[in-house]
Amino acid sequence: MKSISSSAKTSTGDNPPRPGDPVDTLRGIGPARAADLGRIGAGTVGGLLRLFPKEYILPSRKKSIADAVEGESTVFEGELKGVRLVRRGWRPSVVEGTIADGTGEIRALWFRVPYLAKTLKPGASLMLRGTPTGSPLRLLHPGFEVIRPGEESEFSGIVPRYTGIPGLPQKVLRRAIRSALAASGDLVDPIPPDVRRRHGLLPLRKALEAIHAPSNEEAIAPARRRFLFEELFLQQVIFAKRRGERLSGATVHVSRKGSAGRALDRFLGSLPFRLTGDQRRVIGEIRADLESGRVMERLLLGDVGSGKTVVAAAAAVHAVEPGGQAAILVPTEVLARQHAASLRKLLAPVGMNVGLLVSDLPAAAGRPIRSALERGELTVVVGTHALLQESVRFRNLALAVVDEQHRFGVRQRELLPGKGVGAHRLHLSATPIPRSLALTLYGDLDLSVLKESPPGRLPVTTQRFHGAERKKAYAHLKERLAGGEQGFILFPLVEESEKIDLKAAARAYRKLAAGYLGDFRVRLLHGRLPSAERIETLDAFRAGDVDLLVCTTVVEVGVDLPKATVMIVEEADRFGLSQLHQIRGRVGRSDLPSHCFLITRGTVTPQAQKRLAVLELLDDGFRIAEEDLAIRGPGELFGVRQHGHAGIDVAAVLRDPELFEAARHEALVVAQKSAETVTSRSG
Ligand code: ADP
Ligand code: MG
């Protein structure tokens, strides 16, 4: 029998644990394990209680051996009939045990633990947890416990399982947490009682008991709900306070209110189209920010083609009017050039010039722009990462816009506004995500949403074609090209198979250009071509001198070519859902009807089938993002993983948007109250 008497610790009885006690005061936790726990934030009794189970073994998983089912994780209880150590030459040792429970026998194999052959004694009662496999069914390396006579097995009730720490057996962790529960009454509940009451949330102590030692299955969900609320609530309080503390005062750029003849009014009056209601509302939100005397920090979420660029332009016009400058950071050179061109057109009526700064510019060409920025002679600049270089300085940066913000790291996003004092920030994102998710990830920013697309836009008709059916898509393309419209044929390109992918695109290009589409002006475009050539090709396409682009994903993000109406995506099953939505967004940018054809061949996985079906059905990017989250899980969604909000169960937030809204609402109330206290104390 193992001895635990070497430790004189008592965690119960006359010395109940207290939340602030170090964990090594608990039975079974020595200094080394305490250090391991400390590293994951569970170094104190109170901290340990915040280590929540990742799953539970439910009594319903218990089965008799005769009922064992292949592939089903099960708990068995039985008597160890025999045990032996098997060594085969140089191979790792295997301990083989046979367990019987009156209904049958099952073999269990443990690897690389030869000592088990000695410590496990035939005749012992065992509780085993594993997944039967093979024929006859066996258990490979199952978890087990020896049940001593008179001792009730921990597997008899609901057993929590925690994220493993190497060297810390679940059994030890479970016991330590159980005894730590005695301290839960001394913990301060971070959710105020009235908030708990309003939303039917368990008090902290009850919730801790229910999550670590649930009396039945039904007790678990309310506890989880309470802790999710708590996390969201605390996070939103922090976000709200951060928003409240945003820089205000003398160093902030303040745009002028009222007074007719302002640049913004002239700009809005000069637009070649009518703004959508969404665009007008968002411009209003930005205008209020810029006139408020506090630094703006706003995230603009907009679906593909919803017209974010003109909103950013309006922001720039208003922000720079009292003598400031605006800078727009974009992820690619193609986009930088496109934005510079469209901003030049949009800003000409108000007499603003627009500079371009990209890394491919020869040093000599970049120099005049840098010096104009430094002297304050240039009001608006568009650029790639080149803008972030130290040599780029502004005389008076009033607004930093980051387009496709998820393509930049958090630190990079900070670099640009850092080049000014009290500069406003506007982040644009074309990955439409549900509001609850946006506010979980970026709740310290104010949020504006553009959903509406410009008037007259028709939804892009989306169709799947498999194998030989693709001829229909190509016939349609040919017809449209003959009618003077433009199109794309897009091929996937991934790093691992880049060479093969490029060849596939180039081969298709040669074949089509020489044969089936020989009557049209076809060009090849991919990221490996020299940038001058890429730019020339896109310009020619924009000018109408090219009918069709055979390309890779270089046209995926942000590119705006209004006359294109047909998009054929080859091997569409190799793309992600949000990515396909972006790609499809390259067409349907005018009042002509557009088509997107998704081509597949060979076997298509059920997951890919689902993605393509969603795309055929939906065109609202926000809905598509929700489906994408449902299919892939939030960890995979572009931009979510890198953000590293490991703490919050994003999937649960999406499943329960009402709970999220409740937590956010209560957080705003709390933050508002504490802000009032601060003001009344200082004033
Ligand atoms: P995105 O939101 O994807 O960045 P863009 O800003 O590139 O979209 O706009 C897409 C296209 O729609 C551009 O050609 C732009 O000139 C045009 N556009 C934007 N707003 C309107 C509007 N209100 N009416 C008509 N066309 C518009
Ligand atoms: Mg854009």
XYZ file of C-alpha atoms and ligand atoms in Angstrom:
711
model
C 0.000 0.000 0.000
C 1.241 3.447 -0.866
C 2.057 5.654 2.057
C 0.889 9.196 2.291
C 1.765 9.630 5.953
C 5.126 11.211 5.124
C 3.254 14.452 4.814
C 1.790 15.890 7.952
C -0.473 18.236 6.033
C -4.057 18.487 6.964
C -6.331 20.235 4.625
C -9.453 19.597 6.580
C -10.387 19.665 10.220
C -8.954 22.358 12.423
C -7.097 24.135 9.609
C -9.431 24.625 6.667
C -7.692 26.020 3.605
C -8.050 29.688 2.815
C -8.183 31.130 -0.697
C -4.798 32.828 -0.370
C -2.953 29.760 0.915
C -0.331 28.277 -1.387
C -1.454 25.010 -2.962
C 1.279 22.991 -1.307
C -0.689 23.209 1.919
C -3.107 20.755 0.281
C -2.669 17.020 0.600
C -0.793 15.422 -2.264
C 0.716 18.695 -3.524
C 4.421 19.126 -2.839
C 6.707 22.004 -3.825
C 7.373 20.656 -7.329
C 3.694 20.181 -8.158
C 2.915 23.523 -6.553
C 5.439 25.144 -8.878
C 3.824 23.459 -11.896
C 0.418 24.665 -10.793
C 1.800 28.143 -10.146
C 2.896 28.329 -13.768
C -0.688 27.936 -14.954
C -2.010 30.467 -12.466
C -3.188 27.907 -9.927
C -0.532 28.476 -7.267
C -3.014 29.346 -4.536
C -6.051 27.528 -3.215
C -8.274 30.171 -4.771
C -6.417 29.919 -8.078
C -6.706 26.146 -8.076
C -10.470 26.439 -7.779
C -10.391 28.365 -11.057
C -8.945 25.388 -12.871
C -12.158 24.118 -14.437
C -12.779 20.590 -15.701
C -12.483 20.230 -19.439
C -14.876 17.278 -19.368
C -16.672 14.847 -17.085
C -16.835 11.099 -16.930
C -20.508 10.409 -16.450
C -21.797 7.309 -14.698
C -23.724 6.596 -17.868
C -20.393 5.737 -19.456
C -20.094 2.707 -17.191
C -20.724 -0.615 -18.884
C -20.303 -4.292 -18.287
C -17.562 -5.927 -20.297
C -20.028 -7.933 -22.362
C -21.561 -4.659 -23.580
C -18.255 -3.130 -24.677
C -18.504 -1.357 -28.031
C -15.569 -0.697 -30.294
C -14.552 2.974 -30.391
C -16.730 4.055 -27.462
C -14.972 5.524 -24.463
C -16.219 3.492 -21.503
C -15.624 2.863 -17.820
C -15.346 -0.798 -16.723
C -15.121 -2.289 -13.287
C -13.763 -5.745 -12.607
C -11.254 -8.046 -11.027
C -7.724 -8.344 -12.285
C -7.335 -12.011 -13.246
C -3.747 -12.034 -14.308
C -0.954 -9.660 -15.187
C 2.384 -10.174 -16.949
C 5.252 -8.250 -18.420
C 5.979 -8.878 -22.085
C 9.325 -7.902 -23.596
C 10.015 -8.449 -27.254
C 13.649 -7.754 -28.037
C 14.372 -4.056 -28.299
C 10.751 -3.033 -28.354
C 9.190 -1.123 -25.472
C 7.844 -3.230 -22.661
C 4.158 -4.073 -22.525
C 2.231 -4.975 -19.403
C -0.740 -7.131 -20.184
C -3.639 -7.558 -17.752
C -6.897 -9.457 -17.976
C -9.993 -8.070 -16.271
C -13.231 -9.960 -15.660
C -16.568 -8.700 -14.357
C -18.825 -11.732 -14.450
C -20.181 -10.876 -17.901
C -16.922 -11.326 -19.728
C -13.200 -10.653 -19.940
C -11.185 -7.932 -21.589
C -7.468 -7.469 -22.032
C -5.697 -4.235 -21.152
C -2.251 -3.285 -22.459
C 0.002 -0.659 -20.880
C 3.143 0.521 -22.618
C 6.513 1.535 -21.160
C 5.405 1.092 -17.547
C 7.046 -2.241 -16.661
C 6.686 -1.635 -12.917
C 2.902 -2.043 -13.239
C 3.505 -5.787 -13.565
C 4.695 -5.694 -9.976
C 2.367 -3.118 -8.390
C -0.840 -4.528 -9.886
C -1.781 -7.687 -7.989
C -4.093 -10.345 -9.366
C -7.328 -10.323 -7.414
C -7.385 -6.508 -7.134
C -10.553 -4.597 -7.973
C -9.937 -2.199 -10.837
C -11.787 0.656 -12.433
C -10.638 1.140 -16.030
C -11.329 3.944 -18.432
C -10.572 3.496 -22.091
C -11.807 2.956 -25.606
C -12.069 -0.679 -26.708
C -10.404 -1.378 -30.060
C -9.417 -4.334 -32.223
C -10.705 -7.848 -32.389
C -11.078 -9.290 -29.850
C -11.695 -5.969 -28.138
C -8.864 -4.691 -25.950
C -8.000 -1.540 -24.068
C -4.797 0.248 -25.013
C -3.183 2.090 -22.141
C -6.421 2.687 -20.209
C -6.590 4.960 -17.201
C -7.213 2.942 -14.066
C -7.674 3.051 -10.356
C -7.345 0.330 -7.769
C -10.386 0.225 -5.528
C -9.467 -0.762 -2.037
C -11.991 -2.751 -0.009
C -14.458 -0.453 1.648
C -13.326 2.488 -0.475
C -15.804 3.959 -2.870
C -14.361 4.482 -6.295
C -14.154 7.987 -7.627
C -15.592 6.650 -10.822
C -18.883 5.899 -9.162
C -20.187 9.458 -9.384
C -19.543 12.155 -11.961
C -15.797 12.494 -12.296
C -14.306 15.769 -13.508
C -11.264 15.617 -15.763
C -8.891 18.557 -15.892
C -6.420 19.664 -18.526
C -3.452 17.480 -17.797
C -0.260 18.665 -16.196
C 2.558 16.161 -16.775
C 3.437 14.436 -13.525
C 0.236 15.425 -11.812
C -2.226 12.531 -11.806
C -5.900 13.394 -12.223
C -6.598 11.630 -8.967
C -4.246 13.895 -7.017
C -5.567 16.991 -8.747
C -9.170 15.997 -8.080
C -8.493 15.428 -4.402
C -6.614 18.685 -4.034
C -9.424 20.606 -5.697
C -12.050 18.844 -3.596
C -10.301 19.877 -0.412
C -9.738 23.368 -1.799
C -13.525 23.645 -2.152
C -13.688 24.117 1.595
C -12.190 27.557 0.975
C -14.816 28.592 -1.550
C -17.016 30.262 1.057
C -14.284 32.826 1.708
C -14.020 33.932 -1.916
C -15.456 37.263 -2.956
C -17.928 36.877 -5.793
C -16.921 39.273 -8.587
C -20.496 39.375 -9.881
C -22.628 41.747 -7.774
C -25.670 40.063 -6.168
C -28.223 42.180 -8.039
C -26.623 41.274 -11.357
C -26.715 37.600 -10.399
C -30.347 37.872 -9.464
C -31.328 39.621 -12.672
C -29.793 36.933 -14.841
C -30.420 33.877 -12.713
C -26.744 33.164 -12.066
C -25.432 30.865 -9.360
C -23.434 32.488 -6.559
C -19.707 31.764 -6.732
C -19.589 29.151 -4.018
C -22.476 27.110 -5.394
C -21.071 27.369 -8.898
C -17.638 26.166 -7.814
C -19.169 23.186 -6.060
C -21.302 22.378 -9.057
C -18.456 22.613 -11.536
C -15.919 20.583 -9.526
C -18.222 18.157 -7.726
C -21.565 18.098 -9.524
C -24.199 16.055 -7.774
C -25.847 15.248 -11.085
C -25.465 15.983 -14.758
C -27.977 18.811 -14.730
C -25.917 20.754 -12.203
C -23.048 21.344 -14.648
C -24.620 23.605 -17.285
C -25.789 26.395 -14.914
C -22.315 26.483 -13.363
C -20.665 26.780 -16.771
C -23.099 29.487 -17.765
C -22.282 31.442 -14.636
C -18.537 31.279 -15.231
C -18.892 32.227 -18.874
C -20.973 35.217 -17.827
C -18.362 36.135 -15.240
C -15.549 36.025 -17.772
C -17.431 38.093 -20.302
C -18.609 40.528 -17.658
C -15.123 41.131 -16.244
C -13.614 41.441 -19.694
C -16.271 43.919 -20.789
C -15.771 45.966 -17.626
C -12.085 46.256 -18.477
C -12.901 47.119 -22.087
C -15.428 49.744 -21.019
C -12.972 51.323 -18.606
C -10.293 51.373 -21.255
C -12.703 53.082 -23.625
C -13.565 55.566 -20.887
C -9.933 56.329 -20.230
C -9.086 56.972 -23.832
C -6.902 59.979 -24.270
C -8.645 63.285 -24.140
C -7.392 66.830 -23.796
C -5.072 69.257 -25.482
C -3.100 66.761 -27.575
C -6.124 65.280 -29.319
C -7.097 66.429 -32.785
C -10.546 67.947 -32.746
C -12.424 68.402 -35.977
C -14.564 71.487 -36.249
C -18.310 71.159 -35.736
C -21.067 73.077 -37.440
C -19.983 75.932 -39.743
C -20.934 75.484 -43.373
C -18.398 74.987 -46.117
C -16.471 72.353 -44.266
C -14.364 69.979 -46.325
C -16.469 67.010 -45.187
C -19.677 68.560 -46.535
C -18.022 69.476 -49.789
C -16.625 65.946 -50.004
C -20.003 64.300 -49.374
C -21.639 66.604 -51.884
C -19.097 65.702 -54.557
C -19.507 61.911 -54.454
C -20.437 60.257 -57.756
C -23.002 58.051 -55.971
C -25.552 58.219 -53.177
C -24.264 56.843 -49.888
C -26.111 53.903 -48.408
C -27.948 54.411 -45.120
C -25.283 52.342 -43.366
C -22.488 54.436 -44.826
C -24.208 57.649 -43.730
C -24.770 56.336 -40.222
C -21.164 55.168 -39.839
C -19.762 58.434 -41.194
C -21.935 60.136 -38.567
C -20.438 57.956 -35.834
C -16.928 58.756 -36.986
C -17.686 62.448 -37.276
C -18.956 62.508 -33.679
C -15.751 60.763 -32.549
C -13.527 63.225 -34.361
C -15.346 66.199 -32.885
C -15.475 64.796 -29.356
C -12.057 65.827 -28.076
C -11.196 62.231 -27.303
C -9.103 59.861 -29.350
C -11.221 57.747 -31.686
C -10.560 54.059 -31.716
C -13.115 52.414 -33.929
C -13.468 49.115 -35.716
C -15.457 49.193 -38.929
C -16.813 45.755 -39.756
C -18.181 45.558 -43.236
C -19.137 42.862 -45.622
C -17.250 42.505 -48.867
C -18.192 45.324 -51.240
C -20.151 47.276 -48.639
C -18.095 50.370 -49.469
C -15.644 50.838 -46.626
C -13.164 52.829 -48.658
C -15.381 55.866 -49.093
C -16.109 55.828 -45.361
C -12.380 55.840 -44.652
C -11.990 58.703 -47.121
C -14.671 60.727 -45.322
C -12.897 60.082 -42.028
C -9.632 61.304 -43.553
C -11.211 64.467 -44.938
C -12.762 65.397 -41.614
C -9.749 64.463 -39.502
C -7.210 66.465 -41.478
C -9.174 69.654 -41.790
C -7.699 71.498 -38.806
C -4.242 70.988 -40.351
C -3.525 67.327 -39.768
C -2.529 64.369 -41.902
C -4.060 60.962 -42.530
C -2.321 57.676 -43.294
C -3.882 54.473 -44.603
C -2.086 51.195 -44.095
C -2.956 48.248 -46.354
C -1.552 44.716 -46.519
C -0.520 44.479 -50.183
C 0.982 46.663 -52.833
C -1.839 45.920 -55.252
C -4.300 47.260 -52.712
C -2.154 50.269 -51.886
C -2.086 51.313 -55.528
C -5.807 50.725 -55.937
C -6.634 52.750 -52.829
C -4.295 55.557 -53.829
C -5.972 55.739 -57.235
C -9.524 55.708 -55.904
C -8.738 58.153 -53.100
C -7.149 60.536 -55.588
C -10.388 60.528 -57.525
C -12.547 60.907 -54.413
C -10.411 63.619 -52.812
C -9.686 65.747 -55.870
C -12.905 67.813 -55.469
C -11.781 68.923 -52.011
C -8.294 69.677 -53.255
C -6.409 67.042 -51.305
C -3.488 65.190 -52.810
C -2.692 61.579 -52.015
C 0.778 60.038 -51.769
C 1.751 56.397 -52.215
C 4.467 54.634 -50.263
C 5.269 50.988 -50.986
C 8.403 48.945 -50.415
C 8.923 48.307 -54.100
C 9.323 51.969 -54.836
C 12.972 52.806 -55.535
C 14.493 54.634 -52.553
C 14.766 57.778 -54.650
C 11.059 57.712 -55.464
C 10.096 57.295 -51.835
C 12.252 60.166 -50.609
C 10.152 63.112 -51.813
C 7.045 61.548 -50.288
C 8.775 61.005 -46.963
C 10.027 64.547 -46.855
C 6.623 65.938 -47.885
C 5.050 63.994 -45.032
C 7.611 65.258 -42.600
C 7.126 68.843 -43.676
C 3.341 68.463 -43.643
C 2.956 69.239 -47.360
C 1.246 65.945 -48.081
C -2.131 65.460 -46.391
C -3.012 61.871 -47.195
C -0.739 58.886 -47.746
C -1.557 55.275 -48.603
C 1.053 52.583 -48.097
C 2.093 49.083 -47.218
C 4.444 48.059 -44.402
C 6.800 50.652 -45.868
C 4.742 53.217 -43.945
C 5.798 51.646 -40.680
C 9.510 52.190 -41.190
C 11.222 54.460 -38.755
C 12.290 56.824 -41.527
C 8.640 57.697 -42.131
C 7.697 60.678 -39.975
C 4.690 62.940 -39.978
C 4.438 66.571 -39.129
C 1.015 66.137 -37.588
C -0.657 62.758 -37.965
C -4.338 63.075 -37.067
C -5.744 59.782 -38.336
C -4.333 56.286 -38.849
C -6.491 53.889 -40.875
C -5.607 50.201 -41.010
C -7.386 48.378 -43.828
C -7.882 44.599 -43.590
C -6.722 44.982 -40.012
C -6.590 41.241 -39.261
C -3.689 40.955 -41.685
C -1.500 42.914 -39.292
C -0.226 41.925 -35.887
C -1.346 43.793 -32.805
C 2.029 45.497 -32.488
C 2.109 46.533 -36.121
C -1.332 48.091 -35.812
C 0.010 50.265 -33.023
C 3.034 51.486 -34.963
C 1.213 53.765 -37.353
C -0.863 55.815 -34.872
C 2.277 55.920 -32.721
C 3.774 58.233 -35.327
C 1.471 61.005 -34.206
C 0.410 62.457 -30.880
C -3.211 61.752 -29.973
C -3.915 60.410 -33.471
C -7.324 58.858 -34.144
C -7.551 55.230 -35.199
C -9.872 53.524 -37.609
C -9.566 49.788 -38.266
C -11.327 48.270 -41.263
C -12.177 44.605 -41.422
C -13.701 42.660 -44.280
C -14.014 39.468 -42.273
C -17.567 39.984 -41.149
C -18.006 38.313 -37.790
C -21.018 38.229 -35.500
C -21.313 41.200 -33.185
C -20.886 39.134 -30.012
C -17.650 37.695 -31.322
C -16.373 41.086 -32.497
C -17.017 42.579 -29.078
C -15.416 39.621 -27.308
C -12.293 40.018 -29.393
C -12.182 43.773 -29.872
C -14.474 45.149 -27.184
C -12.011 47.875 -26.280
C -12.747 49.468 -29.647
C -15.991 51.135 -30.618
C -17.782 49.173 -33.271
C -19.425 50.300 -36.502
C -21.084 47.833 -38.824
C -21.773 48.148 -42.570
C -24.205 45.506 -43.749
C -26.044 47.079 -46.615
C -24.461 46.899 -50.031
C -24.667 49.825 -52.450
C -28.007 50.102 -54.260
C -28.563 48.255 -57.503
C -26.207 45.422 -56.606
C -27.606 42.043 -57.542
C -26.658 39.015 -55.499
C -23.988 36.938 -57.210
C -25.551 33.746 -58.543
C -23.464 30.923 -57.146
C -23.425 27.402 -58.588
C -21.401 24.261 -58.025
C -20.232 22.126 -60.906
C -18.558 18.779 -60.535
C -16.235 17.076 -63.022
C -17.328 17.331 -66.642
C -20.177 19.695 -65.717
C -17.631 22.448 -65.543
C -18.087 22.903 -69.302
C -21.319 24.741 -68.506
C -19.445 27.264 -66.407
C -16.913 27.855 -69.157
C -19.624 28.203 -71.793
C -21.290 30.847 -69.655
C -17.994 32.645 -69.201
C -17.368 32.668 -72.944
C -20.787 34.120 -73.619
C -20.307 36.931 -71.108
C -16.838 37.757 -72.434
C -18.293 37.908 -75.929
C -20.783 40.445 -74.563
C -17.910 42.678 -73.461
C -17.846 41.748 -69.765
C -14.833 40.552 -67.812
C -14.044 37.507 -65.720
C -11.614 35.577 -63.558
C -10.560 31.959 -63.409
C -9.048 31.401 -60.022
C -6.758 28.582 -58.946
C -5.812 27.700 -55.385
C -2.262 28.298 -54.270
C -0.816 27.065 -51.030
C 2.761 27.157 -49.868
C 3.198 23.402 -49.508
C 2.267 22.719 -53.111
C 3.128 26.086 -54.580
C 5.089 24.742 -57.560
C 2.383 22.309 -58.581
C -0.320 24.926 -58.055
C 1.490 27.511 -60.171
C 1.975 24.971 -62.932
C -1.710 24.116 -62.905
C -2.641 27.776 -63.315
C -0.041 28.341 -66.038
C -1.090 25.223 -67.950
C -4.750 26.208 -67.859
C -3.811 29.669 -69.026
C -1.828 28.401 -72.031
C -4.521 25.968 -73.018
C -7.380 28.437 -72.762
C -5.543 31.331 -74.346
C -4.503 29.217 -77.331
C -7.767 27.317 -77.731
C -11.177 27.676 -76.186
C -10.845 31.359 -75.326
C -8.454 32.210 -78.141
C -10.675 35.075 -79.285
C -10.222 36.947 -76.047
C -7.465 38.834 -74.362
C -6.400 36.509 -71.563
C -3.612 37.185 -69.061
C -1.973 35.160 -66.310
C -1.577 36.740 -62.895
C 0.031 35.284 -59.811
C 2.120 36.376 -56.859
C 5.416 35.069 -58.247
C 5.403 37.500 -61.146
C 7.461 40.678 -60.768
C 5.308 43.313 -59.101
C 5.612 45.705 -62.029
C 4.088 43.069 -64.264
C 1.293 42.339 -61.810
C 0.411 45.983 -61.541
C 0.516 46.482 -65.287
C -1.809 43.503 -65.762
C -4.333 44.749 -63.214
C -4.238 48.236 -64.705
C -4.841 46.799 -68.166
C -7.759 44.778 -66.809
C -9.194 47.828 -65.101
C -8.841 49.828 -68.311
C -10.744 47.127 -70.212
C -7.718 46.037 -72.288
C -7.856 42.523 -70.844
C -10.971 40.342 -70.810
C -10.005 37.506 -68.556
C -7.524 36.916 -65.764
C -6.334 33.404 -65.015
C -4.985 33.897 -61.569
C -4.185 32.667 -58.086
C -5.395 34.230 -54.882
C -3.702 37.577 -55.551
C -7.124 38.985 -56.339
C -8.630 37.698 -53.143
C -8.510 40.641 -50.823
C -9.947 44.054 -51.439
C -9.343 44.288 -55.184
C -12.087 46.333 -56.784
C -12.648 45.758 -60.502
C -16.264 46.743 -61.105
C -16.607 45.470 -64.646
C -15.861 41.822 -63.795
C -18.998 39.669 -63.708
C -17.872 36.040 -63.849
C -15.699 34.228 -61.318
C -14.763 30.604 -61.881
C -13.064 29.000 -58.904
C -11.215 25.804 -59.778
C -10.726 23.217 -57.018
C -13.109 25.238 -54.924
C -13.109 22.600 -52.208
C -9.547 23.589 -51.320
C -10.628 27.012 -50.115
C -12.127 27.953 -46.764
C -15.622 29.354 -46.552
C -14.754 32.920 -45.580
C -12.044 32.922 -48.203
C -14.493 31.860 -50.899
C -16.842 34.621 -49.797
C -14.006 37.121 -50.216
C -13.191 35.703 -53.634
C -16.792 35.832 -54.741
C -16.837 39.455 -53.582
C -14.537 40.311 -56.485
C -17.551 40.139 -58.798
C -20.972 41.695 -58.344
C -19.503 45.150 -57.885
C -21.688 46.866 -60.455
C -25.346 46.737 -61.461
C -24.741 43.879 -63.940
C -25.774 40.361 -62.896
C -22.764 38.302 -61.842
C -21.979 34.620 -61.481
C -19.627 32.622 -59.337
C -18.980 29.008 -60.349
C -17.428 26.644 -57.874
C -15.705 23.782 -59.656
C -14.735 20.506 -58.023
C -13.449 17.185 -59.255
C -12.704 13.785 -57.742
C -13.694 13.127 -54.176
C -14.898 16.070 -52.184
C -14.931 15.731 -48.389
C -18.290 16.121 -46.632
C -16.953 19.241 -44.904
C -16.090 20.846 -48.225
C -19.507 19.864 -49.602
C -21.053 21.682 -46.683
C -18.962 24.806 -47.278
C -19.913 24.976 -50.930
C -23.573 24.388 -50.126
C -23.538 27.278 -47.647
C -22.069 29.518 -50.297
C -24.729 28.585 -52.835
C -27.395 29.392 -50.290
C -26.160 32.531 -48.553
C -24.630 35.795 -49.657
C -24.634 37.681 -46.359
C -21.057 37.605 -45.108
C -22.128 37.824 -41.482
C -24.297 34.734 -41.825
C -21.539 32.944 -43.704
C -19.051 33.691 -40.945
C -21.459 32.126 -38.447
C -21.717 29.009 -40.583
C -17.956 28.962 -40.933
C -17.626 29.070 -37.164
C -20.109 26.249 -36.847
C -18.297 24.068 -39.384
C -14.710 24.752 -38.445
C -14.840 25.975 -34.888
C -13.741 29.463 -33.917
C -10.078 28.565 -33.429
C -9.694 28.160 -37.145
C -11.450 31.297 -38.221
C -9.117 33.790 -39.711
C -7.852 36.211 -37.135
C -9.335 34.585 -34.110
C -6.539 32.231 -33.236
C -3.777 34.814 -33.527
C -5.652 37.012 -31.165
C -5.102 34.446 -28.447
C -8.234 34.842 -26.373
C -7.638 31.362 -25.062
C -9.466 32.160 -21.850
C -12.888 32.706 -23.288
C -14.860 29.920 -24.873
C -15.678 31.747 -28.080
C -17.914 28.957 -29.331
C -20.032 29.233 -26.184
C -20.319 32.988 -26.699
C -21.661 32.392 -30.188
C -24.107 29.789 -28.956
C -25.498 32.180 -26.363
C -25.490 35.738 -27.724
C -28.156 36.745 -25.168
C -25.869 35.860 -22.299
C -23.150 37.889 -23.970
C -25.401 40.917 -24.391
C -26.500 40.645 -20.760
C -22.896 40.525 -19.530
C -21.940 43.453 -21.711
C -24.897 45.506 -20.606
C -24.167 44.939 -16.913
C -20.491 45.707 -17.476
C -21.354 49.031 -19.095
C -23.541 49.930 -16.116
C -20.751 49.062 -13.667
C -18.120 50.947 -15.666
C -20.426 53.953 -15.940
C -20.983 53.996 -12.173
C -17.296 53.753 -11.355
C -16.516 56.514 -13.857
C -19.087 58.732 -12.115
C -17.496 58.054 -8.737
C -14.104 59.015 -10.079
C -15.448 62.231 -11.578
C -17.337 63.248 -8.466
C -14.279 62.560 -6.332
C -11.936 64.528 -8.536
C -14.466 67.253 -9.321
P -15.087 47.161 -49.551
O -16.049 47.449 -48.436
O -15.117 45.718 -49.958
O -13.711 47.664 -49.254
P -15.076 49.197 -51.575
O -14.865 50.314 -50.637
O -13.898 48.732 -52.363
O -15.668 47.941 -50.803
O -16.295 49.551 -52.498
C -16.755 48.689 -53.516
C -17.224 49.456 -54.732
O -18.463 50.072 -54.465
C -16.295 50.569 -55.153
O -16.203 50.533 -56.556
C -16.993 51.830 -54.688
O -16.694 52.942 -55.498
C -18.437 51.460 -54.795
N -19.330 52.116 -53.872
C -19.101 52.370 -52.558
N -20.186 52.964 -51.999
C -21.120 53.079 -52.967
C -22.453 53.616 -53.018
N -23.035 54.123 -51.942
N -23.110 53.555 -54.200
C -22.531 53.016 -55.267
N -21.301 52.516 -55.316
C -20.572 52.541 -54.165
Mg -11.766 47.184 -49.083
